Coordinates of C-alpha atoms in Angstrom, one line a residue:
X15 CA 28.4 57.2 86.9
X16 CA 26.1 54.1 87.5
X17 CA 23.9 53.5 91.1
X18 CA 26.7 51.3 92.0
X19 CA 30.0 53.5 91.9
X20 CA 28.2 56.2 92.9
X21 CA 28.0 54.2 96.0
X22 CA 30.9 52.8 95.8
X23 CA 32.7 56.3 96.2
X24 CA 30.9 56.7 99.4
X25 CA 32.5 56.7 102.9
X26 CA 32.4 57.3 105.8
X27 CA 33.8 60.1 107.0
X28 CA 31.8 60.8 111.2
X29 CA 31.0 57.3 113.1
X30 CA 27.3 57.8 114.8
X31 CA 28.7 58.7 118.2
X32 CA 30.5 61.6 117.0
X33 CA 27.4 63.4 114.9
X34 CA 25.4 62.5 118.2
X35 CA 28.4 64.4 120.0
X36 CA 28.6 66.9 117.7
X37 CA 25.1 67.5 117.8
X38 CA 24.2 68.3 121.7
X39 CA 27.6 70.4 122.0
X40 CA 26.1 72.2 119.2
X41 CA 22.6 72.6 120.9
X42 CA 24.2 73.0 125.1
X43 CA 27.4 75.5 123.7
X44 CA 24.2 77.7 122.2
X45 CA 22.2 77.2 124.9
X46 CA 25.7 78.1 127.3
X47 CA 26.2 81.5 125.2
X48 CA 22.6 82.8 125.2
X49 CA 21.9 81.8 129.0
X50 CA 25.5 82.8 130.1
X51 CA 26.0 86.6 128.3
X52 CA 22.0 87.3 128.8
X53 CA 23.1 86.7 133.5
X54 CA 26.4 88.4 133.0
X55 CA 24.5 91.5 131.2
X56 CA 21.9 91.6 132.5
X57 CA 21.7 95.2 132.4
X58 CA 21.3 95.8 129.1
X59 CA 17.9 95.8 127.4
X60 CA 18.3 93.1 124.8
X61 CA 19.9 90.8 128.1
X62 CA 17.2 91.4 130.9
X63 CA 14.1 91.8 127.7
X64 CA 15.7 88.4 127.6
X65 CA 16.5 87.2 131.3
X66 CA 12.5 88.5 132.2
X67 CA 10.7 86.4 129.0
X68 CA 12.3 83.1 131.0
X69 CA 11.2 83.3 133.4
X70 CA 14.0 85.0 135.7
X71 CA 17.8 84.5 136.5
X72 CA 17.5 82.5 138.5
X73 CA 14.9 79.8 136.1
X74 CA 17.6 81.6 133.4
X75 CA 20.9 80.5 136.0
X76 CA 19.2 77.3 136.2
X77 CA 19.2 76.2 132.6
X78 CA 22.8 77.7 132.2
X79 CA 23.9 74.9 134.5
X80 CA 21.9 72.8 132.7
X81 CA 23.2 73.1 129.3
X82 CA 26.7 73.2 131.1
X83 CA 26.4 69.6 132.0
X84 CA 25.3 68.1 128.9
X85 CA 27.5 70.4 126.8
X86 CA 31.0 68.9 129.8
X87 CA 29.1 65.4 129.5
X88 CA 29.9 65.4 126.1
X89 CA 33.7 66.5 126.9
X90 CA 33.1 63.1 129.2
X91 CA 32.6 61.0 126.6
X92 CA 34.7 62.0 124.2
X93 CA 37.6 61.5 126.6
X94 CA 36.5 57.6 127.8
X95 CA 36.2 57.5 124.0
X96 CA 39.5 57.3 123.3
X97 CA 40.8 55.7 126.3
X98 CA 38.3 52.7 124.7
X99 CA 40.3 53.3 121.2
X100 CA 43.7 53.0 122.8
X101 CA 43.3 50.9 125.2
X102 CA 41.4 48.8 124.1
X103 CA 41.2 49.2 120.2
X104 CA 45.1 49.4 120.5
X105 CA 44.3 52.0 117.7
X106 CA 46.7 55.2 117.6
X107 CA 46.4 58.5 118.9
X108 CA 49.8 60.6 117.5
X109 CA 48.8 58.9 114.0
X110 CA 48.6 60.7 110.8
X111 CA 44.5 60.2 110.6
X112 CA 44.9 61.6 114.7
X113 CA 43.2 64.8 116.1
X114 CA 46.1 65.7 117.7
X115 CA 49.2 67.4 116.4
X116 CA 51.9 66.0 114.7
X117 CA 55.5 67.7 113.0
X118 CA 53.4 67.7 109.6
X119 CA 50.6 70.0 110.8
X120 CA 53.1 72.7 111.1
X121 CA 55.0 72.0 107.8
X122 CA 51.5 72.5 105.9
X123 CA 51.1 74.7 108.1
X124 CA 54.1 77.1 106.4
X125 CA 53.1 75.1 103.0
X126 CA 49.9 76.5 102.6
X127 CA 51.3 79.9 103.5
X128 CA 53.6 79.6 100.8
X129 CA 50.8 78.4 98.5
X130 CA 49.4 81.9 99.1
X131 CA 51.6 83.6 98.3
X132 CA 51.8 81.1 95.2
X133 CA 55.1 80.0 96.2
X134 CA 54.3 76.2 96.2
X135 CA 52.7 73.6 95.7
X136 CA 48.5 73.1 97.8
X137 CA 50.2 70.3 101.2
X138 CA 48.5 67.0 100.8
X139 CA 46.7 67.4 103.7
X140 CA 45.4 64.1 105.4
X141 CA 42.5 63.5 108.1
X142 CA 41.8 66.3 109.7
X143 CA 44.2 69.6 109.3
X144 CA 46.3 71.7 110.6
X145 CA 43.4 74.1 111.0
X146 CA 41.0 71.8 112.4
X147 CA 43.3 70.1 115.1
X148 CA 44.1 74.0 116.0
X149 CA 39.6 74.5 116.0
X150 CA 39.0 70.3 117.9
X151 CA 42.3 71.0 121.1
X152 CA 41.4 74.8 121.0
X153 CA 37.4 73.9 122.4
X154 CA 38.8 70.8 124.1
X155 CA 40.2 72.5 126.7
X156 CA 38.5 75.4 126.5
X157 CA 35.5 73.1 128.0
X158 CA 38.0 71.9 130.2
X159 CA 39.0 75.3 131.0
X160 CA 35.6 76.4 131.0
X161 CA 33.7 73.8 133.1
X162 CA 36.3 73.6 136.0
X163 CA 36.0 77.7 136.7
X164 CA 32.1 77.2 136.1
X165 CA 32.3 74.5 139.0
X166 CA 33.9 77.6 141.3
X167 CA 31.6 79.8 140.5
X168 CA 28.3 76.6 141.4
X169 CA 29.9 76.2 144.2
X170 CA 31.5 79.0 145.9
X171 CA 31.3 79.0 149.3
X172 CA 32.6 75.5 149.3
X173 CA 35.8 75.5 146.8
X174 CA 36.3 79.2 149.3
X175 CA 36.7 76.0 152.4
X176 CA 39.2 74.6 149.8
X177 CA 41.3 77.6 148.1
X178 CA 41.7 80.8 148.8
X179 CA 38.8 83.8 148.6
X180 CA 40.8 85.2 145.5
X181 CA 40.9 82.4 143.2
X182 CA 37.1 82.5 143.1
X183 CA 36.8 86.1 141.9
X184 CA 40.2 84.5 139.6
X185 CA 37.8 81.9 138.3
X186 CA 34.9 84.7 136.8
X187 CA 37.3 86.8 135.0
X188 CA 38.8 83.6 133.5
X189 CA 35.4 82.4 132.6
X190 CA 34.6 85.3 130.9
X191 CA 37.0 85.5 128.4
X192 CA 37.5 82.3 128.5
X193 CA 34.0 82.4 126.4
X194 CA 33.7 85.4 124.6
X195 CA 37.2 83.4 123.0
X196 CA 35.3 80.4 122.4
X197 CA 32.1 82.0 121.5
X198 CA 34.3 84.1 118.4
X199 CA 36.2 80.6 117.7
X200 CA 33.6 78.7 117.1
X201 CA 30.8 81.3 116.0
X202 CA 33.3 83.0 113.8
X203 CA 36.2 80.9 112.9
X204 CA 34.4 77.9 113.3
X205 CA 31.4 78.6 110.7
X206 CA 33.4 80.4 107.9
X207 CA 36.1 77.7 108.1
X208 CA 34.1 74.2 108.2
X209 CA 30.7 75.4 106.8
X210 CA 31.2 78.8 104.3
X211 CA 34.0 77.6 102.7
X212 CA 32.9 78.2 98.5
X213 CA 34.1 73.6 98.3
X214 CA 30.5 73.8 100.9
X215 CA 28.8 76.6 101.2
X216 CA 26.0 76.6 102.7
X217 CA 26.9 73.9 105.1
X218 CA 28.7 71.1 105.3
X219 CA 26.7 68.0 105.0
X220 CA 29.3 65.1 106.8
X221 CA 29.1 66.5 109.9
X222 CA 25.5 65.9 110.3
X223 CA 25.3 62.7 107.5
X224 CA 28.8 61.7 108.4
X225 CA 29.6 60.7 104.4
X226 CA 32.3 62.0 102.0
X227 CA 32.7 60.6 98.7
X228 CA 35.7 59.6 96.2
X229 CA 35.8 62.8 94.8
X230 CA 36.1 65.2 98.3
X231 CA 38.7 63.1 99.9
X232 CA 41.1 63.2 96.9
X233 CA 40.3 67.3 97.4
X234 CA 41.1 68.2 100.1
X235 CA 42.7 65.8 102.4
X236 CA 44.6 63.5 99.7
X237 CA 46.7 62.4 102.7
X238 CA 44.1 60.7 103.9
X239 CA 43.1 58.7 100.8
X240 CA 46.8 57.3 100.3
X241 CA 46.1 56.0 103.9
X242 CA 43.1 54.5 102.3
X243 CA 44.4 52.7 99.9
X244 CA 47.3 51.7 101.8
X245 CA 45.5 49.9 104.4
X246 CA 43.1 48.7 101.1
X247 CA 46.4 46.8 99.3
X248 CA 47.6 45.8 103.3
X249 CA 43.5 44.5 103.7

């Protein structure tokens, strides 16, 4: 393939804003996990050593809140972008290339199961597969749960004037178990499905450089390629 054809086969998969937010969330989420679990399990030797290294529980709590602010700040930026995309750019949040679920995702799920057992063809996935959408929504909803309960735990005296006291305890329980689920999802499910697949091992580069290729789209997201060709023909 000539250099010109090679350049023409490269497409933008993630924008600069999306890549920037991903890096910030990646750093913030990791910081939240390390500091949060160190505070919760401070009686364990590994957590105690980390608390000592940071300079005490007070400094660790400050770092945890710092990471919380920058991480949830990315969530707010993302929400504002969705509003801008819908109201100003007149984009579709429910179209075939959207991250939001559609009926086809359920069909793809069952079609994928049939494919695993040799009972059918591989579904023609669009820009985002059903498991990528699940990953996105799980984190998006989980971040809001973590943010709300974390805010209550940040200022329990203030919130105890507005809500019954047992809600403070409930927030503490929800915050912990949501954190466990989020860490399991991001550091196990997400890493395996996004980066440790044989097709992209050891890392999926597109979320960092924003680029993908025609061959990769045809192999992993043929439905997206059909949309690209349709849009090209219409223009």
